[in-house]
Coordinates of C-alpha atoms in Angstrom, one line a residue:
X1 CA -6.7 -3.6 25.6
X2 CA -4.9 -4.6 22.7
X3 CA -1.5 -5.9 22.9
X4 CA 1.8 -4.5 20.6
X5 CA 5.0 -6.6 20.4
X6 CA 8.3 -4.5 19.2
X7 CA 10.6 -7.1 18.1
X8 CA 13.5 -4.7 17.0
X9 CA 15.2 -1.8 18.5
X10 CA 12.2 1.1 17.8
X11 CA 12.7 4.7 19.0
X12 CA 11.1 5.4 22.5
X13 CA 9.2 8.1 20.9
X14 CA 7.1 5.2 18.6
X15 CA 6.4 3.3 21.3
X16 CA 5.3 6.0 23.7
X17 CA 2.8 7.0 20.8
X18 CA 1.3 3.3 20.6
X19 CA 1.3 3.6 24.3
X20 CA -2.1 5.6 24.0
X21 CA -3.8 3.0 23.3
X22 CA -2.2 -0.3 23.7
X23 CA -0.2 -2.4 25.8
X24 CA 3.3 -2.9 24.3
X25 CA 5.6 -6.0 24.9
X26 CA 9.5 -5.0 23.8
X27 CA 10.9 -8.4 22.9
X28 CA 14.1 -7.6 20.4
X29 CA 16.2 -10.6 19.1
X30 CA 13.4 -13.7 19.7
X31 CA 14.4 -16.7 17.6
X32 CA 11.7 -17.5 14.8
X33 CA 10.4 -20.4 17.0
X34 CA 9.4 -18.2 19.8
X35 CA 7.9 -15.8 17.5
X36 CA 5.5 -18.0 16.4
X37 CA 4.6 -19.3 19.8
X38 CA 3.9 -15.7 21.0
X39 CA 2.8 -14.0 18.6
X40 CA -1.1 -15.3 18.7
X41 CA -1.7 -13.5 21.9
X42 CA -0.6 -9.7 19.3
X43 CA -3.2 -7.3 17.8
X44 CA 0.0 -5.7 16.0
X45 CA 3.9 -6.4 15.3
X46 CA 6.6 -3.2 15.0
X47 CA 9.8 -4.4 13.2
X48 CA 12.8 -2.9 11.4
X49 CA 15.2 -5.2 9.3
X50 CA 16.3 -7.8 11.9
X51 CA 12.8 -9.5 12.6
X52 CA 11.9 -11.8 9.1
X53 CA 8.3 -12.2 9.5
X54 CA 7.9 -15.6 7.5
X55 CA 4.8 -17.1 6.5
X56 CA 4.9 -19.8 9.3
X57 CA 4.9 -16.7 11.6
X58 CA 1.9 -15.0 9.8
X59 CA -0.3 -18.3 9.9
X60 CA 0.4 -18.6 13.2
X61 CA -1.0 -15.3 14.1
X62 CA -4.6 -15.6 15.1
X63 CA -5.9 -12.1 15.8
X64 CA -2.8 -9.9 14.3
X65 CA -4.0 -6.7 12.3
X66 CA -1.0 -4.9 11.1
X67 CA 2.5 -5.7 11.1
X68 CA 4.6 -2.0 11.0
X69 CA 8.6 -1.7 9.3
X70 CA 10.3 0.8 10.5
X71 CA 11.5 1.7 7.8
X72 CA 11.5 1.9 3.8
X73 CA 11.5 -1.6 2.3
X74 CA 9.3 -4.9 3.6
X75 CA 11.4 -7.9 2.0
X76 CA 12.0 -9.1 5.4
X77 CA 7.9 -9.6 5.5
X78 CA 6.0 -12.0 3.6
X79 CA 3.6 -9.5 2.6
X80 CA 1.6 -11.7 0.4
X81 CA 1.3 -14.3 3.1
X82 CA 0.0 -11.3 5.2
X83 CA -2.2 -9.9 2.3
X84 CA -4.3 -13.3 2.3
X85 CA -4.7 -13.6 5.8
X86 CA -6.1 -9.9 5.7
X87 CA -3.2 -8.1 7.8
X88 CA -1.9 -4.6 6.8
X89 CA 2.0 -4.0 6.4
X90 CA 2.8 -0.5 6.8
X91 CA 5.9 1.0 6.5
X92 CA 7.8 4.6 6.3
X93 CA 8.3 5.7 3.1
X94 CA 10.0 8.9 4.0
X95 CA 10.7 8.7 7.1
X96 CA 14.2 7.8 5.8
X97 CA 14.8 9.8 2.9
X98 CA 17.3 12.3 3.2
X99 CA 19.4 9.7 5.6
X100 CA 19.8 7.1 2.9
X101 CA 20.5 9.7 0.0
X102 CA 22.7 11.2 2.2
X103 CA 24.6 8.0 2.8
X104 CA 24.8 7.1 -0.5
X105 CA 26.4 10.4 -1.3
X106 CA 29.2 10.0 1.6
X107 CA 29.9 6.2 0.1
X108 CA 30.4 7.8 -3.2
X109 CA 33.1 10.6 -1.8
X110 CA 34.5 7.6 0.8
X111 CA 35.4 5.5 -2.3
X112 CA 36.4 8.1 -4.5
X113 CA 38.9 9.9 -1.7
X114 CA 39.6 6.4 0.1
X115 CA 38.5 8.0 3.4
X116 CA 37.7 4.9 5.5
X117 CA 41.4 2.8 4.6
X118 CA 43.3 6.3 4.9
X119 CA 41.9 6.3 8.9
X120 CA 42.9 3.1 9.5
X121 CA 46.3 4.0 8.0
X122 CA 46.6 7.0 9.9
X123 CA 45.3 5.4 13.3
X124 CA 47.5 2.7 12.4
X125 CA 50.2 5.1 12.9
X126 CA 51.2 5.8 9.3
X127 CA 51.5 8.4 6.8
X128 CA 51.1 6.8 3.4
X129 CA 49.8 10.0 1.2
X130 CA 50.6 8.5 -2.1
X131 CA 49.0 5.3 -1.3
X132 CA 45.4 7.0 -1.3
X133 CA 45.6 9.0 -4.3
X134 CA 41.9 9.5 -5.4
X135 CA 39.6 11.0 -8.1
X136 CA 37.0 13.6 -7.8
X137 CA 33.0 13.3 -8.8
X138 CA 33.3 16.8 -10.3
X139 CA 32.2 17.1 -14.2
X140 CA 31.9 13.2 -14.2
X141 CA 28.6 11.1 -14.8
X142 CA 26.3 9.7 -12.4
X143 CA 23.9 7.1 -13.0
X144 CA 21.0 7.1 -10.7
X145 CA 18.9 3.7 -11.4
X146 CA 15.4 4.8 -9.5
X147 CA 14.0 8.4 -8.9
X148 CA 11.9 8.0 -6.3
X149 CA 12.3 10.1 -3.4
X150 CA 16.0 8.8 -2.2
X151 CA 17.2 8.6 -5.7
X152 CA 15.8 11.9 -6.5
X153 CA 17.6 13.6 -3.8
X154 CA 21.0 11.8 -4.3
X155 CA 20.4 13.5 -8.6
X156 CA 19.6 17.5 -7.1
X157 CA 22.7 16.9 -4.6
X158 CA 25.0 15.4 -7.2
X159 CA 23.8 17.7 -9.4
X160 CA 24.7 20.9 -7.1
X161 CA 28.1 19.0 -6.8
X162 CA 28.5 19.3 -10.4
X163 CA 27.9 15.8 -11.7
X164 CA 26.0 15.3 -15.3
X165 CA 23.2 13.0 -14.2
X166 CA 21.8 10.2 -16.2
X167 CA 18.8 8.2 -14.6
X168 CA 16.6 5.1 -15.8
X169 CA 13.3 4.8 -14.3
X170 CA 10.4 3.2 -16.3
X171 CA 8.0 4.4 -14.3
X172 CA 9.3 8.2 -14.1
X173 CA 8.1 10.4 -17.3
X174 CA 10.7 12.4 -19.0
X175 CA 9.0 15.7 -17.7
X176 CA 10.0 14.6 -14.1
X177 CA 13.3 13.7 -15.2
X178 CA 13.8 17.0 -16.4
X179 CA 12.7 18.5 -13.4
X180 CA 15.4 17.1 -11.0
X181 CA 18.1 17.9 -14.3
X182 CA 18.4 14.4 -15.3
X183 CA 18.4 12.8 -18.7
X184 CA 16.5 10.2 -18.8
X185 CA 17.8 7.2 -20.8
X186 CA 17.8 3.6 -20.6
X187 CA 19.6 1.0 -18.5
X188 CA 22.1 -0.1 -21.1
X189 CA 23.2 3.5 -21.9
X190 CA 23.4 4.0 -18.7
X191 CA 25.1 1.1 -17.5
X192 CA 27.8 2.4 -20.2
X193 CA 27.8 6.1 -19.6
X194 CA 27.9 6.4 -16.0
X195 CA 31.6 6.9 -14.2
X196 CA 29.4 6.0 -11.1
X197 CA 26.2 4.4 -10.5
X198 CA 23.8 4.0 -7.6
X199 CA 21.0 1.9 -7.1
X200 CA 17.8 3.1 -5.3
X201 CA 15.2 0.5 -6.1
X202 CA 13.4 -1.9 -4.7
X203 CA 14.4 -5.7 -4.1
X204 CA 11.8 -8.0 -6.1
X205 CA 11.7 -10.7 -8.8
X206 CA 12.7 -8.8 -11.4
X207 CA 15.5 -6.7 -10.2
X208 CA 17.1 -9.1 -8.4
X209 CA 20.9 -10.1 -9.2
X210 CA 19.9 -7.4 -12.1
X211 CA 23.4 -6.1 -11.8
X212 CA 25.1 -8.9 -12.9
X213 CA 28.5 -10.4 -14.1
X214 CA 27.0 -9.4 -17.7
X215 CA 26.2 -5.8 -16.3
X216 CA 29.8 -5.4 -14.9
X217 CA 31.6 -5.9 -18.8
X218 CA 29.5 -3.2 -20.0
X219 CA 30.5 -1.2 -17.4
X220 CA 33.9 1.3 -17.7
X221 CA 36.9 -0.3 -16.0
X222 CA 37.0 3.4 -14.3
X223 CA 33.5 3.0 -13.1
X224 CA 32.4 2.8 -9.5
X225 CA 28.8 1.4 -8.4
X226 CA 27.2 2.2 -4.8
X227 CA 24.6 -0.3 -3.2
X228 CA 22.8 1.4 -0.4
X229 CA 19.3 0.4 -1.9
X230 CA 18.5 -3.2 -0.7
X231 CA 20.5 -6.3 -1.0
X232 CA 20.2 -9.0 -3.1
X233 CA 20.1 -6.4 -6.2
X234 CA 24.1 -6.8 -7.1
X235 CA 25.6 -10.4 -7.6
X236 CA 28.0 -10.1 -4.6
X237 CA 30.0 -12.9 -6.4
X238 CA 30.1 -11.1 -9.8
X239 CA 30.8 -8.1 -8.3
X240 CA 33.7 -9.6 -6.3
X241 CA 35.3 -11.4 -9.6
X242 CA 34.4 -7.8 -11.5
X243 CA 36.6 -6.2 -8.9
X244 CA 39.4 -8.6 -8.7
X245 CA 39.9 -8.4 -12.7
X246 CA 39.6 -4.7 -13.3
X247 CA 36.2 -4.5 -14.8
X248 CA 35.2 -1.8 -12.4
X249 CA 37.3 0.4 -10.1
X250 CA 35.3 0.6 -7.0
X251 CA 32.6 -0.6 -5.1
X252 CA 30.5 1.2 -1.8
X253 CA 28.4 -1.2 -0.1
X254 CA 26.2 -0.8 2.5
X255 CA 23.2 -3.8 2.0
X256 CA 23.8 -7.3 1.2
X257 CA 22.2 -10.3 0.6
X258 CA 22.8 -12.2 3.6
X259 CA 22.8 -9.8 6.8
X260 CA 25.1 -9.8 8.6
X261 CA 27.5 -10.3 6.0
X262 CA 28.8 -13.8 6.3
X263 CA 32.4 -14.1 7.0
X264 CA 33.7 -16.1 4.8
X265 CA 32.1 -13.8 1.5
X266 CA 34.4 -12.5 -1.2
X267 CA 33.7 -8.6 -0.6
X268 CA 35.6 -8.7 2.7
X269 CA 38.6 -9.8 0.8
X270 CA 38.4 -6.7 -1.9
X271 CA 40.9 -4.1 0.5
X272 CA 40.9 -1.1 -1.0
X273 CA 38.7 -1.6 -4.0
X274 CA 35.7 -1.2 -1.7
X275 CA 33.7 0.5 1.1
X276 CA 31.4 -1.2 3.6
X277 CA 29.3 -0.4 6.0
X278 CA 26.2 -2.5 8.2
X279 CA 23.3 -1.2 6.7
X280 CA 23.4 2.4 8.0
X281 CA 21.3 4.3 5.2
X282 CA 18.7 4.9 7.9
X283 CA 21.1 5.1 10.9
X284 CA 20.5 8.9 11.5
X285 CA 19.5 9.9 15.5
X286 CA 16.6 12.3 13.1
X287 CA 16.1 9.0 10.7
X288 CA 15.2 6.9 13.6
X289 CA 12.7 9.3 15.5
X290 CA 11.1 10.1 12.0
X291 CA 10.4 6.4 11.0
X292 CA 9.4 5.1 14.2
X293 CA 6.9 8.2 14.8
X294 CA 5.4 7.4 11.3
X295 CA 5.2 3.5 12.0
X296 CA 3.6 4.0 15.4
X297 CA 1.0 6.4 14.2
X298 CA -0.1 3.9 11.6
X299 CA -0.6 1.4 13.8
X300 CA -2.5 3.3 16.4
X301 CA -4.8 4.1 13.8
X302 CA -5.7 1.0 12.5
X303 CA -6.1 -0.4 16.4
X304 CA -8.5 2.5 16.3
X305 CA -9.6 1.5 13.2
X306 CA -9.1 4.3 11.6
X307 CA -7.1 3.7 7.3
X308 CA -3.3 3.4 7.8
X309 CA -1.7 5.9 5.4
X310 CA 1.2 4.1 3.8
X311 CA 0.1 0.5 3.6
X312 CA 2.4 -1.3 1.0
X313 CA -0.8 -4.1 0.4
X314 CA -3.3 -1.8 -0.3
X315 CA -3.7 -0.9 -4.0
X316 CA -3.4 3.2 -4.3
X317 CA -3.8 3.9 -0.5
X318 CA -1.0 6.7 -0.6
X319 CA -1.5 9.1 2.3
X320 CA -2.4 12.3 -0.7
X321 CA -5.3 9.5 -2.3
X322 CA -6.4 8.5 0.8
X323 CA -6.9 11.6 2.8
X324 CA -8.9 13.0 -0.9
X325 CA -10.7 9.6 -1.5
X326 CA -11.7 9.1 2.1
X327 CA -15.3 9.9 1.7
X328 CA -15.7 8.0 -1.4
X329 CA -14.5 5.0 0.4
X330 CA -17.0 4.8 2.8
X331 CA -19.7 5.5 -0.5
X332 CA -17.9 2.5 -2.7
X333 CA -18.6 0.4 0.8
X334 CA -22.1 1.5 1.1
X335 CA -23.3 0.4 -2.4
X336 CA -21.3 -2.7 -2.0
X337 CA -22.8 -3.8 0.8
X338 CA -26.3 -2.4 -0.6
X339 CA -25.7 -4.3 -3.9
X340 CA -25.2 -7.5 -2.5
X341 CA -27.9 -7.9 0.0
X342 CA -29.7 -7.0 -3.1
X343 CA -28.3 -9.6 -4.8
X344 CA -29.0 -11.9 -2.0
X345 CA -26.8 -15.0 -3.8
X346 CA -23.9 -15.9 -4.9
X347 CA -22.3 -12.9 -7.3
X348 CA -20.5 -13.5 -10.4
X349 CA -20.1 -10.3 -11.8
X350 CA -19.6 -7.0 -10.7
X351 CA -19.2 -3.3 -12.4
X352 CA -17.9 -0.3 -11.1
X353 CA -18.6 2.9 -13.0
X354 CA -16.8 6.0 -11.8
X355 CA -19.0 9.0 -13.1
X356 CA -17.5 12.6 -13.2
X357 CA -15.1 13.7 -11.3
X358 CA -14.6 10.5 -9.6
X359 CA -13.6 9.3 -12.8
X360 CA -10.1 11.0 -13.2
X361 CA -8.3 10.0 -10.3
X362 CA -6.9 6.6 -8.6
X363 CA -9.5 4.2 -8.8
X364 CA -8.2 1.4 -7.3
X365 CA -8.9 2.5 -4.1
X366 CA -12.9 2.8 -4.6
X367 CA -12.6 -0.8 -6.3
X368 CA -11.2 -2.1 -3.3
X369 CA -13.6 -0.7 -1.1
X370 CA -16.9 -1.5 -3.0
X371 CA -15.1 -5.4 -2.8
X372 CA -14.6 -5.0 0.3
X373 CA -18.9 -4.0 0.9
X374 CA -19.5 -6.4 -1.6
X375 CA -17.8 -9.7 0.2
X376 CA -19.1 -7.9 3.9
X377 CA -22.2 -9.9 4.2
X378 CA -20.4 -13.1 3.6
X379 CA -17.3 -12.8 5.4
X380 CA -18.4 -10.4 8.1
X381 CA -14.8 -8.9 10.0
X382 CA -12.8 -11.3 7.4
X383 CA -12.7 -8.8 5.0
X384 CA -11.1 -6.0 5.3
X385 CA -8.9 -3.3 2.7
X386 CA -5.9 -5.8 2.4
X387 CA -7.5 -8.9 1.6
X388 CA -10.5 -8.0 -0.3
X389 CA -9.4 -8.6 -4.2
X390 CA -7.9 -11.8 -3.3
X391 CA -11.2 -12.9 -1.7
X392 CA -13.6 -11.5 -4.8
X393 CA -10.9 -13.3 -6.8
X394 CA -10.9 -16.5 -5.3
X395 CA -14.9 -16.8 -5.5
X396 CA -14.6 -16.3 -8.8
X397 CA -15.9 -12.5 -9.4
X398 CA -15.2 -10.8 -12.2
X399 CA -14.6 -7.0 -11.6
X400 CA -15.2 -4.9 -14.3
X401 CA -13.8 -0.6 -14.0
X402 CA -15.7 1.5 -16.6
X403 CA -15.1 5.4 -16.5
X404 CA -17.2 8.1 -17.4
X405 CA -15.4 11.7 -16.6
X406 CA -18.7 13.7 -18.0
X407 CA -20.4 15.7 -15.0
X408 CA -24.1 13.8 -14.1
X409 CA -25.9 14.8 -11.4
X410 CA -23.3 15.1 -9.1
X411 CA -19.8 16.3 -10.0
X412 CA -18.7 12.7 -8.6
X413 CA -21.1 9.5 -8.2
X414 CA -20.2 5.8 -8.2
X415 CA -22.5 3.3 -9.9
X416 CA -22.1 -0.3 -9.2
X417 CA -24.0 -3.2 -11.2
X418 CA -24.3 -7.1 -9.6
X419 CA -24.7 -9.9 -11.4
X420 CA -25.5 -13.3 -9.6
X421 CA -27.3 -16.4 -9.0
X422 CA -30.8 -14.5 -8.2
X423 CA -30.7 -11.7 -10.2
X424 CA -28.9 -8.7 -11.5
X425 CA -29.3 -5.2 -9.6
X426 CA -27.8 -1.8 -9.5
X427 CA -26.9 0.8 -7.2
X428 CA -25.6 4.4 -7.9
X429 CA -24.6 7.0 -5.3
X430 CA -22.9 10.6 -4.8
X431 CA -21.6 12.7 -1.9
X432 CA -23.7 15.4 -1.1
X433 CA -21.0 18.3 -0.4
X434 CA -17.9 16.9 1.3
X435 CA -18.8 13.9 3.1
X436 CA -22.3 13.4 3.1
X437 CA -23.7 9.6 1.4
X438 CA -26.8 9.6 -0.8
X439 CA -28.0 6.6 -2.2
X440 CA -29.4 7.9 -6.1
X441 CA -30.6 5.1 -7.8
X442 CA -32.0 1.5 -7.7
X443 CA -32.5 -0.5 -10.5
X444 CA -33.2 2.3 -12.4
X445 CA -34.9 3.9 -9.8
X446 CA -34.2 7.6 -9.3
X447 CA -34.3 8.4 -4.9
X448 CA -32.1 10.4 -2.8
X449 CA -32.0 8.9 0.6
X450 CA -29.2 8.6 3.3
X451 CA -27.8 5.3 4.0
X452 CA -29.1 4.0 7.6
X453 CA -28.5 1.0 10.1
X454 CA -31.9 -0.5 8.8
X455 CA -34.0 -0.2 5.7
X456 CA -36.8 -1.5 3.7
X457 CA -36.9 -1.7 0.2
X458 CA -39.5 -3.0 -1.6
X459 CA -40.2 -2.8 -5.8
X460 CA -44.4 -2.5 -6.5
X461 CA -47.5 -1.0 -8.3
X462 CA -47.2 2.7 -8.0
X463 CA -51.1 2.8 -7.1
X464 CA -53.1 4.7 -4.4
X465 CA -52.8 3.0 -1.0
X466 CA -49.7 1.0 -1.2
X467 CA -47.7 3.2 1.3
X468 CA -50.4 3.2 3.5
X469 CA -50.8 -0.3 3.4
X470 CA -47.0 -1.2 3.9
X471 CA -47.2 2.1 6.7
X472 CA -49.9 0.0 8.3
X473 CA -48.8 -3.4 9.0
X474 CA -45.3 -2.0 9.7
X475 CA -46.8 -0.1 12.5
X476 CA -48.8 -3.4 13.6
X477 CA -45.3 -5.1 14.3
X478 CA -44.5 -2.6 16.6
X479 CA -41.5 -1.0 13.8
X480 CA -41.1 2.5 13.7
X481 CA -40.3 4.7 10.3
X482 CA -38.1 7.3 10.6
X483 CA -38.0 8.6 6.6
X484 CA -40.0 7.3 3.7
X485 CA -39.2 7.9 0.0
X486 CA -40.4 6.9 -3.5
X487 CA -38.7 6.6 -6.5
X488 CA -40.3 5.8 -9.9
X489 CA -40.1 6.4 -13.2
X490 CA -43.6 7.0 -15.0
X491 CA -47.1 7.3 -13.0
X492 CA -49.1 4.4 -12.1
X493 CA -46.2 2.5 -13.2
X494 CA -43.3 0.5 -11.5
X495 CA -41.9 1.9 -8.9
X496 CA -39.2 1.5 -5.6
X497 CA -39.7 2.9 -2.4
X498 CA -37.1 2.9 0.9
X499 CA -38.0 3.0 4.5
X500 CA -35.5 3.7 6.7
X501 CA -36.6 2.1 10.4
X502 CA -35.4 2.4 13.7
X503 CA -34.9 -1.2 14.6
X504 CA -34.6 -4.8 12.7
X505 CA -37.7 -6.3 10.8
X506 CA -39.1 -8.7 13.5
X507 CA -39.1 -12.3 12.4
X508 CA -41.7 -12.8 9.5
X509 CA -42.7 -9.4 8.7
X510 CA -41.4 -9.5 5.2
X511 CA -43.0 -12.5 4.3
X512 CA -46.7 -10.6 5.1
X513 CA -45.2 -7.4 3.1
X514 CA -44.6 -9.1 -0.2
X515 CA -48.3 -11.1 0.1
X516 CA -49.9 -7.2 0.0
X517 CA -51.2 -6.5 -3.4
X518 CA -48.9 -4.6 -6.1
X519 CA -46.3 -5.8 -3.9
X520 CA -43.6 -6.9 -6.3
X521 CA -40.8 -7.8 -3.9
X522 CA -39.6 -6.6 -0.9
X523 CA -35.6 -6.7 0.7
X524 CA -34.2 -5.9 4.4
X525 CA -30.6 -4.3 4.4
X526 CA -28.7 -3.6 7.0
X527 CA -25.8 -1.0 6.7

């Protein structure tokens, strides 16, 4: 039975769900070292933000297939230490949502009203009304940097609040922007514009420490910035000095670059100039249950092996693509794995044609899978979704996507062309209805045959008495044929045919095939 190990506090409703299926080891608060001891004996790890799964952690793990965060972002996972070594990182995408909009909408009305210092006042025993004299959000301007789904939300509730909303988001288009009521502009304007601004973007190379000393002159000295995104995005030191001098008015943090927020760090000497909390954008009771039910699905399907729906390594494998591209997954496979026993050495090359309606979605997916076929023979289990375009890469295979959005045959087919050491070959193939392979071409070839477990292709003479002859000595070797066809392209000419048999060609067998006359060549694949 596999074995799970739940290294953070996860809802008991995730880990009755991989329950089903595995055993599961709660270990919360292990010290790195320990970690990597353990975690070789692990099929799957379930975090949140307090395990960091480090690359000495990954390498250590020998058998682990998916490592799950509950919850939105993965920078406390080395995900392209886990990429190489073929292990999926799945997290929650929405599981989240309207808790960390939500929070980001009370720090905005805590630092605008002083809420959290007025308590303590009040608790404290006082009454000090003029000391927390505030400002309202009403009719001013509210920069939202990111309108994904968090930052969205926070723009239609601000927005309802009546708040003008100015958003920068290079990868939104304008129509979208429109949409949620937002005017799209860039980050300079809105840097400038906004009497608050919140951050709901991810932590990477490029945006972090991108709100900056530089960012905070631009900025009104009546502005106020919210942080409930991931830390590591602000310059808690710039922001500190920012506050200090009057740049800005206000700051609401709740994610910071160093967690737990060490003591001696400048924000924790700001008083009333800014709000705090310990990373509670997810900390909902309906925030928890919803990210640890999506987690611990995922990872019960892929110890199933079934695809996990929101894998952050996996180019274009968004639950809405995968659920429409799942068939043509298994095709892209198929022909990869076809193609290269075709191929039989080393490949240099390969094409992937995306014919009709194939050709208008995602195709990154169906690139990744046809790798993943293409590398199968080689690497056997090795391979897998994650790791695929880094192995093709690092053998030195140059992938090639060509489109072709006119209707063929089929209203969607994929055509994949090999080039290698021995030889260059190509395979195309369709769906037949919904889910139902056919393989439609070889070399040029026009068949329409089902994929099977074994098959014989062989390229000869299209002359009277071939199949007999190739029906004959297969049946003197004891192998059975279950389906026959012929492709060719003029009469008497060239032509391919595929057997599909019940068993494995016994040892030597091909060898005596290709010796028959107008017998060209011959190939054994097994899919």
């Amino acid at each position: 039975m596999p074995k799970v190990l739940v290294s953070d506090s996860i809802d008991k409703t995730g880990i009755d769900i991989i329950s089903q299926v595995a055993q599961v080891d709660v270990k919360t608060g292990l010290p790195a070292e320990e970690l990597v001891k353990i975690i070789p004996e692990y099929d799957a790890l379930m975090i949140r933000s307090g395990t960091k799964v480090t690359k000495e952690i990954i390498e250590a793990a020998t058998q682990l297939k998916i490592i799950g965060r509950a919850g939105v972002g993965v920078d406390n996972v080395d995900v392209t230490a886990a990429t190489r070594k073929g292990i999926v990182v799945v997290n929650s995408p929405e599981g989240n949502t309207i808790a960390a909009a939500e929070h980001a909408l009370a720090m905005m009305l805590s630092m605008s009203r002083h809420v959290a210092e007025a308590n303590q006042s009040v608790v404290s025993g006082k009454w000090d009304r003029k000391k927390f004299i505030g400002v309202e959000v009403y009719k001013k301007t509210l920069g939202v940097v990111g309108l994904g789904k968090i930052g969205s939300h926070v723009a239609k509730v601000a927005k309802a609040m009546g708040m003008k909303i100015l958003a920068y988001d290079p990868f939104i288009s304008k129509e979208r922007a429109d949409q949620l009521g937002c005017n799209l502009v860039d980050m300079d304007l809105l840097v400038q514009e906004s009497d608050y601004i919140t951050l709901h973007i991810p932590k990477t190379d490029e945006t972090y420490h991108s709100i900056n000393a530089e960012t905070f002159t631009k900025m009104k000295p009546t502005a106020r910035i919210i942080n409930c995104a991931r830390g590591g995005i602000i310059d808690e030191v710039a922001l500190a000095e920012a506050l200090k001098e009057g740049k800005i008015a206000g700051a609401a943090i709740d994610v910071y670059e160093n967690e737990p927020l060490e003591a001696e760090s400048p924000l924790r000497e700001l008083g009333q100039k800014i709000v705090m909390t310990p990373h509670l954008g997810a900390s909902t009771a309906e925030a928890q249950v919803n990210v640890a039910i999506d987690v611990a699905e995922q990872i019960r399907d892929v110890l199933l092996g079934l695809p996990a729906r929101s894998a952050v390594n996996i180019p274009g494998m968004y639950p809405d693509t995968l659920e429409k591209l799942k068939p043509y997954l298994l095709l892209a496979e198929t022909l990869g794995n076809l193609v290269s026993q075709l191929a039989g050495g080393r490949i240099d090359f390969l094409n992937v044609r995306l014919q009709g309606d194939l050709a208008t979605g995602d195709s990154k997916p169906v690139v990744v899978a046809a790798l993943k076929g293409l590398l199968s023979q080689a690497l056997r289990e090795r391979v897998n979704y994650v790791n695929a375009s880094i192995e093709a890469k690092e053998r030195g295979i140059r992938v090639v996507e060509t489109k072709d959005a006119s209707v063929r045959d089929y209203t969607g087919s994929l055509e994949l062309e090999a080039k290698g050491s021995l030889g260059d070959h190509i395979v195309r193939g369709a769906l037949l209805g919904e889910d139902e392979i056919r393989i439609t071409n070889i070399d040029g070839f026009p068949i329409n045959v089902p994929p099977s477990p074994y098959m014989l292709l062989t390229l000869h003479r299209d002359l009277p008495g071939i199949i007999g002859k190739i029906g004959s000595l297969l049946g003197s070797f004891n192998v059975n044929i279950a389906s026959m066809q012929v492709g060719r392209k003029i009469v008497r000419g060239d032509a391919v045919m595929v057997l599909s048999i019940d068993d494995p060609l016994p040892e030597g067998i091909l060898t005596e095939i290709i010796k028959e006359p107008g017998i060209r060549d011959a190939y054994t694949v097994a899919l």
